[in-house]
Coordinates of N, CA and C in Angstrom, one line a residue:
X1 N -1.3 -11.0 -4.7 CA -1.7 -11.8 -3.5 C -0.4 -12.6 -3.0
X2 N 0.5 -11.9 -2.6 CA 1.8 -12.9 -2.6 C 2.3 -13.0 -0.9
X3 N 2.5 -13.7 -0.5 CA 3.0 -14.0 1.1 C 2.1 -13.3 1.8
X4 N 0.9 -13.1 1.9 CA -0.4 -13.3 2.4 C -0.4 -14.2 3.5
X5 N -0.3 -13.3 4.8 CA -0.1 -14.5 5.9 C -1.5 -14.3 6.9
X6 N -2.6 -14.9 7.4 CA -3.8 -14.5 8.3 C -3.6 -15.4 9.2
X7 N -4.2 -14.9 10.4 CA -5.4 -15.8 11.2 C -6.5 -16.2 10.8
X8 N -7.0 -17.3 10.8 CA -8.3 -17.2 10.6 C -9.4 -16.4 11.2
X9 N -9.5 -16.3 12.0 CA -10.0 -15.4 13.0 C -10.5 -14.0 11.9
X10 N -9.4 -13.5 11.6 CA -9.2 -12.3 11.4 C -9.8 -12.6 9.8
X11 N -9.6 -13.6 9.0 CA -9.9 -13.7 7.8 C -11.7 -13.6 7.9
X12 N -12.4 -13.9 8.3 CA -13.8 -14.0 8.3 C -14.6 -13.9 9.8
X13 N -13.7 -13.8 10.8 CA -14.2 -13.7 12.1 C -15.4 -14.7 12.5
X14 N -15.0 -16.0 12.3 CA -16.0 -17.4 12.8 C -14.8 -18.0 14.1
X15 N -15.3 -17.5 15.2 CA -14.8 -18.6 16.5 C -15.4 -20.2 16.2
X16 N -15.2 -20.5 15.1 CA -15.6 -21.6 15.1 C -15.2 -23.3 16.3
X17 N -16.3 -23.8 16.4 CA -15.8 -24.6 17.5 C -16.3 -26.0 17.2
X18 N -15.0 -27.1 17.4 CA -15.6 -28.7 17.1 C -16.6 -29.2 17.5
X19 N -16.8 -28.9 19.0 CA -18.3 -29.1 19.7 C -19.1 -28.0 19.7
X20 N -19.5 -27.7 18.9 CA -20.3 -26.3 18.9 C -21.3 -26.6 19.2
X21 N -22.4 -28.1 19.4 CA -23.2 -27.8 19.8 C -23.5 -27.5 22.0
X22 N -22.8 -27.4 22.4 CA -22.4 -27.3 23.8 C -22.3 -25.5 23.9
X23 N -22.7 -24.8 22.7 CA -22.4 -23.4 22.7 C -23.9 -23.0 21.8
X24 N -24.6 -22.3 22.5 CA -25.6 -21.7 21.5 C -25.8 -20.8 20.6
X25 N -25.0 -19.4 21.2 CA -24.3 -17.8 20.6 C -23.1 -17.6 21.5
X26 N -22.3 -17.0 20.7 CA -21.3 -16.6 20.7 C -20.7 -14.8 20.2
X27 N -20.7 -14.4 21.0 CA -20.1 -12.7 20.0 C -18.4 -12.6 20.3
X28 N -18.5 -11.8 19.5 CA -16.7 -12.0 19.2 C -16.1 -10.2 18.7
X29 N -15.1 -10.2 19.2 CA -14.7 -8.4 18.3 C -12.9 -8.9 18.0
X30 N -12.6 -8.1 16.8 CA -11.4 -8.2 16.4 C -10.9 -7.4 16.0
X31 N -9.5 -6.3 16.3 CA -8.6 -5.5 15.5 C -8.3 -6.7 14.0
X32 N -8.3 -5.4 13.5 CA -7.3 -5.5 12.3 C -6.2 -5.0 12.2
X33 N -4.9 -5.7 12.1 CA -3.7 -4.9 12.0 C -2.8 -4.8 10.7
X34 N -2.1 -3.8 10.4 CA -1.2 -4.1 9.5 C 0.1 -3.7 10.2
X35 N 0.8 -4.7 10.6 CA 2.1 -4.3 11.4 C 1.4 -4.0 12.8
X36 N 1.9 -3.1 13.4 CA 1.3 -2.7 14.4 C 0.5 -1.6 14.8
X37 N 0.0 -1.2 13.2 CA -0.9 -0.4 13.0 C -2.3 -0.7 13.0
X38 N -3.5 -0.6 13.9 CA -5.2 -0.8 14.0 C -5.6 -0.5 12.6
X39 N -5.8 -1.1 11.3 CA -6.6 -0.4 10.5 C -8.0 -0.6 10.1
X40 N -8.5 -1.2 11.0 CA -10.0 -1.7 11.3 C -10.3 -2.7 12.2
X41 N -11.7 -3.0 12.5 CA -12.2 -3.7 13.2 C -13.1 -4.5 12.9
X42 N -13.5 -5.8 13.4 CA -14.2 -6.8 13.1 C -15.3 -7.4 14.6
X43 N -16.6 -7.2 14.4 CA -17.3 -7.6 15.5 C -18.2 -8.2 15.0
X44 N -19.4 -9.2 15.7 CA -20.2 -10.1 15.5 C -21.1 -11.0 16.2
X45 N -21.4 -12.0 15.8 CA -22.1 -12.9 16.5 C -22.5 -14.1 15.9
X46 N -22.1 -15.4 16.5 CA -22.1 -16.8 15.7 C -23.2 -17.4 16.8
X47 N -24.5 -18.1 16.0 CA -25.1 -18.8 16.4 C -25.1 -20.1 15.9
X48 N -25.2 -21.2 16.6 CA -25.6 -22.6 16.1 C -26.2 -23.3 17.1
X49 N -27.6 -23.9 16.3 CA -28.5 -24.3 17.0 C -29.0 -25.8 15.9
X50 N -28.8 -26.8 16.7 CA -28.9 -27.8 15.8 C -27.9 -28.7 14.5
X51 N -28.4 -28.7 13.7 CA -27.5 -28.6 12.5 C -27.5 -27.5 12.1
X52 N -27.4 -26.0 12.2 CA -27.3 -24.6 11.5 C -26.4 -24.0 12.0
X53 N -26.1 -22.9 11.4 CA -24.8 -21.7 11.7 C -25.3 -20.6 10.6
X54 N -25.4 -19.6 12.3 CA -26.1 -18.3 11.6 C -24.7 -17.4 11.7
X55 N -24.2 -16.2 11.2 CA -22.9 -15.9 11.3 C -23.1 -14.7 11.1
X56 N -23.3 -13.6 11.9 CA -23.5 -11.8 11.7 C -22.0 -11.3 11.7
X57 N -21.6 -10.6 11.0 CA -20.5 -9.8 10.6 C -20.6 -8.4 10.5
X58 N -19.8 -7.5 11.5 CA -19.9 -5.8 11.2 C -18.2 -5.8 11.2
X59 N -17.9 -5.1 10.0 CA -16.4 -5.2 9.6 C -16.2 -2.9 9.2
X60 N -15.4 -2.5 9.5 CA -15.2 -1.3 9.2 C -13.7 -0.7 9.5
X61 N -13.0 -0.1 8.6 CA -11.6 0.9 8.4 C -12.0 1.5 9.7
X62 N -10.9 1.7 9.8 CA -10.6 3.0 11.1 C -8.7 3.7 10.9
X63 N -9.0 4.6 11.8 CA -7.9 5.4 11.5 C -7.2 5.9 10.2
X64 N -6.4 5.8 10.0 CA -5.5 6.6 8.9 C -5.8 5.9 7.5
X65 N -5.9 5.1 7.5 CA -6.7 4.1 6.1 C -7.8 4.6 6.0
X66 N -9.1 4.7 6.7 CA -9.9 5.4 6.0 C -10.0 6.8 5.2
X67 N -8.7 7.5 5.5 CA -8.5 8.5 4.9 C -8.4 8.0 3.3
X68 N -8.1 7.1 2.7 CA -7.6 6.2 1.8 C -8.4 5.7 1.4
X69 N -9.2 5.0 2.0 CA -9.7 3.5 1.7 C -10.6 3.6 2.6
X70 N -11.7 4.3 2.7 CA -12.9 4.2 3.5 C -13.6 2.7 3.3
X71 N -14.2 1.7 4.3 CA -15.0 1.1 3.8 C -15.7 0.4 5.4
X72 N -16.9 -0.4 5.1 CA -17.4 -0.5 6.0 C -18.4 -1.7 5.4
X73 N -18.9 -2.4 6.4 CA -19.5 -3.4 5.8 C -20.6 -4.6 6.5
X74 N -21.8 -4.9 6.1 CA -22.5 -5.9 7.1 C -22.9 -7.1 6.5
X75 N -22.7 -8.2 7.4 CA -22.3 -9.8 6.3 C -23.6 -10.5 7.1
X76 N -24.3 -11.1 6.6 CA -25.4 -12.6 7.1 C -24.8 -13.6 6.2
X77 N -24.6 -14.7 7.1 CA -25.1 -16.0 6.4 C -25.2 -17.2 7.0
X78 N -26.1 -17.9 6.6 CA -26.7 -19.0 7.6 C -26.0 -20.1 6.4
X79 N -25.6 -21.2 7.3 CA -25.6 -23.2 6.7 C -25.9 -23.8 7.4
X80 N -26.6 -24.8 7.0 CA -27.0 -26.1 7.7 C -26.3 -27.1 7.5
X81 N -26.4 -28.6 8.1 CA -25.8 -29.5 7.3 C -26.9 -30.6 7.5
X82 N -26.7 -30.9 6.3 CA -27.5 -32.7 6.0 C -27.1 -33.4 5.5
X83 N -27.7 -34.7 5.9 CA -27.0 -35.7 5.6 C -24.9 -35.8 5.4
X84 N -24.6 -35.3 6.8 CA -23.5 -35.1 6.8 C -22.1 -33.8 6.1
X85 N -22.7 -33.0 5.2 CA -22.5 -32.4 4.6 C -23.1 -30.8 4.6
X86 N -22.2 -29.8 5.0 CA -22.3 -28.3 5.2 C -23.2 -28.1 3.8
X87 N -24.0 -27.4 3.8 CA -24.7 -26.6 2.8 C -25.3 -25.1 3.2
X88 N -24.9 -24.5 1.9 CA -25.1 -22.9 2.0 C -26.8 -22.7 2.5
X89 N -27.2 -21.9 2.7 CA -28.3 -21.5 2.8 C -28.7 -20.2 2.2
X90 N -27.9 -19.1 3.2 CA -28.1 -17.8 2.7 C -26.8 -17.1 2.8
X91 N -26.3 -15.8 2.5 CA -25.3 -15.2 2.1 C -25.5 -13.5 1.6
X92 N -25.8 -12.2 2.5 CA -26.1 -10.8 2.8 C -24.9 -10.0 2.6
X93 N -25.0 -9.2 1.7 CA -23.5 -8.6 2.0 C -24.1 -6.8 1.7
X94 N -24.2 -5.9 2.7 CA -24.3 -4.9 2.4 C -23.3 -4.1 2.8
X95 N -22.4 -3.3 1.6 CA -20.9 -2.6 1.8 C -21.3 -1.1 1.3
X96 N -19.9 -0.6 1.7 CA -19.7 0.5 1.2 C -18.3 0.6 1.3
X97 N -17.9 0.7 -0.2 CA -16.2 1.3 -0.4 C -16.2 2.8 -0.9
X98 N -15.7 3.4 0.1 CA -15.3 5.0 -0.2 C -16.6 5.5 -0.5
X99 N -17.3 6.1 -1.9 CA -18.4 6.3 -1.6 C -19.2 5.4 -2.2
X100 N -19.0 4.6 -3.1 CA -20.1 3.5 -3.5 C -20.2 2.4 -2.8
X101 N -22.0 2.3 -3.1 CA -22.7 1.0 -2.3 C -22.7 0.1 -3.0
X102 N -22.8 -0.9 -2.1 CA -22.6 -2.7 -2.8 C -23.9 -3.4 -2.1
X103 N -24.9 -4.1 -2.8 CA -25.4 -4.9 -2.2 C -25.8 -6.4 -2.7
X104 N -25.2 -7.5 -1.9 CA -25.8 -8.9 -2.6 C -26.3 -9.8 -1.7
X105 N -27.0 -10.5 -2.2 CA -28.1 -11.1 -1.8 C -28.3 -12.8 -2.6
X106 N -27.8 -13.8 -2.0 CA -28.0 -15.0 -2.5 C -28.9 -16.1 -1.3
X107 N -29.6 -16.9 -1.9 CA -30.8 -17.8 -1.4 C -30.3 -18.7 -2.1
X108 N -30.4 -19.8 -1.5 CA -30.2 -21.3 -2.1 C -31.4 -22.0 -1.9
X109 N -31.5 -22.8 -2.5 CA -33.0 -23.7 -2.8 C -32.7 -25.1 -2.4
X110 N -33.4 -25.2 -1.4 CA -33.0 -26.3 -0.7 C -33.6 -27.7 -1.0
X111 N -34.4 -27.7 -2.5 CA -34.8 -29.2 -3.0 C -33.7 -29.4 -4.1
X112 N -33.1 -27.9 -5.0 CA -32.5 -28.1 -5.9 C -30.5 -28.0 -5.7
X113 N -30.9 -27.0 -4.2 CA -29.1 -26.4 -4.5 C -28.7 -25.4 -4.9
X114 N -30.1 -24.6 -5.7 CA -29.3 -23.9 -6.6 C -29.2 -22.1 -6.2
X115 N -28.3 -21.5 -6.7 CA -28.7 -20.0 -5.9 C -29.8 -19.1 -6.6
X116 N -30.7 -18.1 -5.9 CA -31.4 -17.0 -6.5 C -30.7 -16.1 -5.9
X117 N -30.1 -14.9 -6.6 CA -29.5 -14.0 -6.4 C -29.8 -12.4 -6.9
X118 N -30.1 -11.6 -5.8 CA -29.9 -9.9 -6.6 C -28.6 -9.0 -5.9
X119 N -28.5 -8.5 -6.6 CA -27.1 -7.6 -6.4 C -27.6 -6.4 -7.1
X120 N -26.9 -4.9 -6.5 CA -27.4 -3.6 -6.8 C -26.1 -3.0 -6.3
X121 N -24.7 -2.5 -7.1 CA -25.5 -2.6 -8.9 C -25.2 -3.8 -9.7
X122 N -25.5 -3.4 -10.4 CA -25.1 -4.8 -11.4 C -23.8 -4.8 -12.0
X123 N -23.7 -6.1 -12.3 CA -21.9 -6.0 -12.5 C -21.8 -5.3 -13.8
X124 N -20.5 -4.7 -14.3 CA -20.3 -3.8 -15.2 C -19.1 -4.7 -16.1
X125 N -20.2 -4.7 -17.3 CA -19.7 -5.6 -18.0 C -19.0 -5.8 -18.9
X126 N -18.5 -4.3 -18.9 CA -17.4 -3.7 -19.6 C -16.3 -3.3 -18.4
X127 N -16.4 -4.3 -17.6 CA -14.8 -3.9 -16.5 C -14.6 -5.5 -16.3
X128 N -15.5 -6.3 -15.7 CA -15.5 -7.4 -15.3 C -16.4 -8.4 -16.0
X129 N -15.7 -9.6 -15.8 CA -16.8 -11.0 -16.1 C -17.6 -11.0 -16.2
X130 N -18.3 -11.8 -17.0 CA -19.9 -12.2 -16.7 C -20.0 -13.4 -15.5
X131 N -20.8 -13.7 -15.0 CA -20.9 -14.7 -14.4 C -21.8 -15.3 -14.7
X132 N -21.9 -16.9 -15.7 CA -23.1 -17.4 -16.2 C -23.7 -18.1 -16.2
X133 N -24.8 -18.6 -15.8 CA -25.2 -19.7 -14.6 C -25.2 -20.8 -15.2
X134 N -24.2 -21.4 -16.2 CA -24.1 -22.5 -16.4 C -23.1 -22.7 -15.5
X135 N -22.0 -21.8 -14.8 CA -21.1 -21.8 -14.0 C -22.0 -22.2 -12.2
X136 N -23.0 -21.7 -11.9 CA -23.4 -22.4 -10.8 C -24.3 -23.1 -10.2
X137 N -23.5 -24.3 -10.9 CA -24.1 -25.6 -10.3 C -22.9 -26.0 -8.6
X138 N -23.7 -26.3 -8.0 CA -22.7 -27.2 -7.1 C -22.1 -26.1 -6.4
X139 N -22.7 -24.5 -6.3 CA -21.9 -23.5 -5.9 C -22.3 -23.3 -4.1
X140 N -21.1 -22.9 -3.1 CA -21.4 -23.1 -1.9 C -21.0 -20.9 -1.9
X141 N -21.5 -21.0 -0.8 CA -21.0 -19.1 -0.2 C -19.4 -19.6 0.3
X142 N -18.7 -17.9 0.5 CA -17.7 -18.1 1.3 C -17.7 -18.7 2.2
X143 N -18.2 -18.3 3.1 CA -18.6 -19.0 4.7 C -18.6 -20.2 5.2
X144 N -19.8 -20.7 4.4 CA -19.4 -22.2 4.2 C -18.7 -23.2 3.5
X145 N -17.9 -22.5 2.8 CA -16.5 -23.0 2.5 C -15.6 -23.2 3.2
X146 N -15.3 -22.0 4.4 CA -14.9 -22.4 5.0 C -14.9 -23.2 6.7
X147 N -15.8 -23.3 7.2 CA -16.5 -24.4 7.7 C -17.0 -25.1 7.4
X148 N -16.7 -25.6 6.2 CA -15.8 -27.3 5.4 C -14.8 -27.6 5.6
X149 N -13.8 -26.2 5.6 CA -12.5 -26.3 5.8 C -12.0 -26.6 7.2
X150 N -12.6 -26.1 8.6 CA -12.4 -26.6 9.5 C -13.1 -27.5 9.9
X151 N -13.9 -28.2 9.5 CA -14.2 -29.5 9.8 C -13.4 -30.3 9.6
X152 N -12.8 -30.1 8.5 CA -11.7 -31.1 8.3 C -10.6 -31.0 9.6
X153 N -10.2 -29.9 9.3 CA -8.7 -30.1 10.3 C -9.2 -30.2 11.5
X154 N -10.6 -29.8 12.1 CA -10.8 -30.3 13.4 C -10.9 -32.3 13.5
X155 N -11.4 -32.4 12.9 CA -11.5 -33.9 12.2 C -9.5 -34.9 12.4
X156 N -8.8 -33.9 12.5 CA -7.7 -34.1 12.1 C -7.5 -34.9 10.4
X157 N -7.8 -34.2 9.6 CA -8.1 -34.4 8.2 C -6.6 -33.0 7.7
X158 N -6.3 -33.8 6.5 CA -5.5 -32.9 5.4 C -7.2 -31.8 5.3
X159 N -6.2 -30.1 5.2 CA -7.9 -29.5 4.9 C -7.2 -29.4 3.0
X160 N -6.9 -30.3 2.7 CA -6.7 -30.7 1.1 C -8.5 -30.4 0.4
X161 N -9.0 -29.5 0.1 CA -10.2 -29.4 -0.9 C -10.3 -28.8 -2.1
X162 N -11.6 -28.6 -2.5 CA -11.4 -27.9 -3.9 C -13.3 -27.4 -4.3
X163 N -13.5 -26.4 -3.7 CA -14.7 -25.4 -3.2 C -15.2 -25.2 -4.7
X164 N -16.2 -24.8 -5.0 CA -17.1 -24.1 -6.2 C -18.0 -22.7 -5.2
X165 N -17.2 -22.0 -4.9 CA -17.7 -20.0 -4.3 C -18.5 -19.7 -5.2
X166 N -19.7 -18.8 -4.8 CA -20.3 -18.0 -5.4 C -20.8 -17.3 -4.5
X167 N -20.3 -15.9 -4.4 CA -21.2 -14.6 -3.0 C -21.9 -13.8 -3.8
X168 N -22.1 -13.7 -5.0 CA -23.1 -12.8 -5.9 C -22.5 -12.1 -6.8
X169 N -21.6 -11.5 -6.8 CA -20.8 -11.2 -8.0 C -19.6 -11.6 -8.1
X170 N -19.1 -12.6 -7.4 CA -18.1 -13.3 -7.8 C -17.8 -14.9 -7.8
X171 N -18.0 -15.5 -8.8 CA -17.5 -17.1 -9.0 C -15.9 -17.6 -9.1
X172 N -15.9 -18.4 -8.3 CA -14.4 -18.7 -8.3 C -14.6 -20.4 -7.5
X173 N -13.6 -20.8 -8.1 CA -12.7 -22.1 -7.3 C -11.8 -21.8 -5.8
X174 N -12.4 -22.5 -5.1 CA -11.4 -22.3 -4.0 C -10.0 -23.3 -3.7
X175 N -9.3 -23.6 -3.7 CA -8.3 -24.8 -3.8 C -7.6 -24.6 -2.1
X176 N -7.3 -25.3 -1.4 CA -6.8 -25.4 -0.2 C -5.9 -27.0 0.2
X177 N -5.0 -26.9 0.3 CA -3.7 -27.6 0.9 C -3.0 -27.3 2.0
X178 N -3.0 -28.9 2.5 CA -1.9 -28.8 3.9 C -0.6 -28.5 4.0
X179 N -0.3 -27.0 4.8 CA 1.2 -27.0 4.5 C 2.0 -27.6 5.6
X180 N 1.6 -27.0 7.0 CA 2.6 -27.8 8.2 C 1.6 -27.4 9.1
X181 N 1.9 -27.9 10.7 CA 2.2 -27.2 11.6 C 2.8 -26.7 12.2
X182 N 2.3 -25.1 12.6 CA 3.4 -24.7 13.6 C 2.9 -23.6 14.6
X183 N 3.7 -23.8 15.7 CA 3.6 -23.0 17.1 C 3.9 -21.5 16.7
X184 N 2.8 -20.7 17.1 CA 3.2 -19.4 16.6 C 3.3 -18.4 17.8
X185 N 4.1 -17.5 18.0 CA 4.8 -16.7 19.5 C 4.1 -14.9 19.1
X186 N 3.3 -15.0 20.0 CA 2.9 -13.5 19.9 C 3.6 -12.4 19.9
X187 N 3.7 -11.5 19.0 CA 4.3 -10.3 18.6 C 4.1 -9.1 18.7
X188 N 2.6 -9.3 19.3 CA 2.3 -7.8 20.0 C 1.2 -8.2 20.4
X189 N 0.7 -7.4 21.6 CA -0.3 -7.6 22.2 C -1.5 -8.0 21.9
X190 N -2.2 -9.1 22.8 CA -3.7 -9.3 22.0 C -3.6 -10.3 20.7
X191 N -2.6 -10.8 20.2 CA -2.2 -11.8 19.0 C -2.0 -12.7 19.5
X192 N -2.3 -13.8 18.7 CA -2.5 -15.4 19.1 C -0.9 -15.6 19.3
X193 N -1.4 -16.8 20.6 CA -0.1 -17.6 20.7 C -0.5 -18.8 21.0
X194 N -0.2 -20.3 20.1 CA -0.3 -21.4 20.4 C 0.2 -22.1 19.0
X195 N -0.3 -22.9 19.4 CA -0.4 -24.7 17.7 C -1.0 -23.9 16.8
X196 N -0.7 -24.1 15.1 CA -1.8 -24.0 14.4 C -1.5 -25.1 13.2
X197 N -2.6 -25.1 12.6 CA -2.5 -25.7 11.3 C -2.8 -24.7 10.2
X198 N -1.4 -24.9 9.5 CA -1.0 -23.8 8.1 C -1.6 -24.7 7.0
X199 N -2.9 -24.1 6.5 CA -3.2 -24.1 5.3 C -2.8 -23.4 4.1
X200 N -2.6 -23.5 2.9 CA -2.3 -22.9 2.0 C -3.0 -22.8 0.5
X201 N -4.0 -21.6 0.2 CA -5.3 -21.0 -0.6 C -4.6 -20.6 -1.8
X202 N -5.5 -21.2 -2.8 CA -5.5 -20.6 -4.2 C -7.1 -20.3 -4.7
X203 N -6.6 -19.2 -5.4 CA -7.9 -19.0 -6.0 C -8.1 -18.9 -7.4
X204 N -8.8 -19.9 -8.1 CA -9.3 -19.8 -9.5 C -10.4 -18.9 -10.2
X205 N -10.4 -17.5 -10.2 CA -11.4 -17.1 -11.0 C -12.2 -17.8 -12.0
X206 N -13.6 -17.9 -12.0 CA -14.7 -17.7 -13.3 C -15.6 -16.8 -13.4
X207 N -16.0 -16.0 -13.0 CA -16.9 -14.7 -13.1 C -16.7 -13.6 -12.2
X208 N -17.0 -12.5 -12.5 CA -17.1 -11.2 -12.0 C -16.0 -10.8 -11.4
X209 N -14.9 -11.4 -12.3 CA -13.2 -10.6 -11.7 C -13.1 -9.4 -13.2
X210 N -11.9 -8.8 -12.6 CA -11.7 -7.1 -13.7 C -11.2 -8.6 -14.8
X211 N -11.4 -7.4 -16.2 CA -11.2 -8.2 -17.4 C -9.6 -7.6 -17.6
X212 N -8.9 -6.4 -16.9 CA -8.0 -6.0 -17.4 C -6.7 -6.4 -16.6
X213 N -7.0 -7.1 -15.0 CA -6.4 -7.5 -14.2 C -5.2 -8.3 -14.9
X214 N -3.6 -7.8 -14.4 CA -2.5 -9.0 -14.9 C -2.4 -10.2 -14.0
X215 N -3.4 -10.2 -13.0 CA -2.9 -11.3 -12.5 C -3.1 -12.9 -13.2
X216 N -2.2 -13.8 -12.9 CA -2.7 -14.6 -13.4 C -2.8 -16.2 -12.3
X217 N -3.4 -16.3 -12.5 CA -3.5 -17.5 -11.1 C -2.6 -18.6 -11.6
X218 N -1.9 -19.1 -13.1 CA -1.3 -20.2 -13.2 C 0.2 -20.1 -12.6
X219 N 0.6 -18.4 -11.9 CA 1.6 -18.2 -11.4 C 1.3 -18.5 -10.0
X220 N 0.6 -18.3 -9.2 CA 0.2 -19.0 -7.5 C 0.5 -20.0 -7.2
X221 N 1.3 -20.0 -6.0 CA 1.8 -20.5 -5.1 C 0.7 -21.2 -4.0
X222 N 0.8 -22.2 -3.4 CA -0.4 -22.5 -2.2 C 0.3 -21.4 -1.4
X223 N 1.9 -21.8 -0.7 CA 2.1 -20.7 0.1 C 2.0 -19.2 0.0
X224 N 2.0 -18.4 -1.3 CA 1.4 -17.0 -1.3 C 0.5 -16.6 -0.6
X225 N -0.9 -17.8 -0.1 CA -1.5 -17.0 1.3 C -1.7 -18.4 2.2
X226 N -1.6 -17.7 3.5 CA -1.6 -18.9 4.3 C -2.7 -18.7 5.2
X227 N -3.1 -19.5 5.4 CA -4.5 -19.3 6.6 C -4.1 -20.3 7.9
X228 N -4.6 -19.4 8.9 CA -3.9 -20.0 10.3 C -4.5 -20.7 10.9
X229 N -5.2 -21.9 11.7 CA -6.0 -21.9 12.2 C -5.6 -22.6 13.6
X230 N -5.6 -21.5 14.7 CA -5.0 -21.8 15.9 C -6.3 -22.4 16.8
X231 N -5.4 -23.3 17.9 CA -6.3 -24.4 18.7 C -6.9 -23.6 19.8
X232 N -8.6 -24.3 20.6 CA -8.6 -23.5 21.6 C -8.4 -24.3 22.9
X233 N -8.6 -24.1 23.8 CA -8.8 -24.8 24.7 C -8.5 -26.4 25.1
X234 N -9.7 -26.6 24.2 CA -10.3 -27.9 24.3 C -9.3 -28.9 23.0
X235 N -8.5 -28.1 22.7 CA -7.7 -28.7 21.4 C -7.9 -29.0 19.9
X236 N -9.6 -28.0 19.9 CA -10.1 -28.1 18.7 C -9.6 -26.9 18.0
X237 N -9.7 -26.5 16.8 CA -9.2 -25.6 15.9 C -10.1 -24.4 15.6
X238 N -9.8 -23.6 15.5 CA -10.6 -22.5 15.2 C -10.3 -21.6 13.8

């Protein structure tokens, strides 16, 4: 994971917006590039109605990578917030890499917090982690992790946090620090140009990572990956 550079945009495809409630749905489509090569696409649709955020995701390879690395994929997840505070709700992930299917499925319990989860197949326990639910307490989805994270910097906040993730088969720490700002000059067509604010992501494993993996996170850098998050219009962040 090393000099890992995104858009946000591109990282989870949420046009997320400071006044969102002045917007009811939203659809959105996005290339994926590597260099100036298309190697997939990202389309969708973000609702927020009230305190909620519903978030549909269709993500899929295309061209010469799928020769490689076929994969394709459909994402739900809804958060609300109360009492001032984003909370997960739900979190859908139905994939396919090359020819195996992935499916997870997390519900959160909205007296306790806590998640009910099925996933098919089940994690293989002889490759990767357990994930053991003494590990999730206090656990939020990706998603709304990070629409924690831009509330802050819309907020004009350090997006300085420190996340407890759980998407169904994988537990991890999310760690996020402010690096700078900076003006970024488009490089090929269709790529952002304006302000952003450079965040900089670590990630702490606790369940359902490979057991044979060298990586080791006490070598990570914040800058190894950077997350973009460019302004729109209205001078809020996205």
């Amino acid at each position: 994971m090393k000099h890992l550079s995104v858009i946000i945009a591109l990282t989870i495809g949420i046009p997320f917006i400071a006044n969102a409630e002045e917007i009811a749905k939203t659809s959105f489509y996005y290339d994926i590039q590597w260099g100036n090569l298309v190697i997939g696409h990202i389309d969708g649709s973000l609702e927020r109605k009230d305190n909620s955020i519903k978030l549909k995701v269709k993500s899929e390879s295309e061209g010469a990578i799928s020769l490689l690395y076929n994969y394709k994929s459909d994402l739900f997840s809804s958060s609300y917030k109360q009492d001032d505070i984003w909370r997960a709700n739900s979190y859908v992930v139905n994939s396919a890499i090359k020819s195996q299917k992935y499916y997870s499925k997390v519900l959160w319990n909205k007296k306790n917090n806590k998640p009910d989860y099925k996933i098919d197949p089940p994690l293989d326990l002889e490759k990767v982690h357990n994930v053991r639910q003494s590990t999730l307490k206090n656990v939020i989805d990706p998603i709304t992790a990070m629409i924690k994270i831009i509330e802050k910097v819309n907020k004009n906040k350090p997006c300085d946090t420190t996340l407890n993730i759980f998407d169904g088969r994988r537990r991890y720490t999310l760690l996020s620090r402010e690096l700078k700002k900076q003006y970024l000059i488009n490089d090929r067509p269709r790529s952002y140009k304006g302000e952003t604010a450079v965040c900089g992501i670590k990630f702490i494993p606790v369940g359902g990572h490979w057991i044979d993996s060298k990586w080791d996170p006490k070598n990570d850098k914040f800058s190894d990956i950077k997350v973009f998050f460019g302004t729109a219009a209205n001078g809020s962040y996205l």
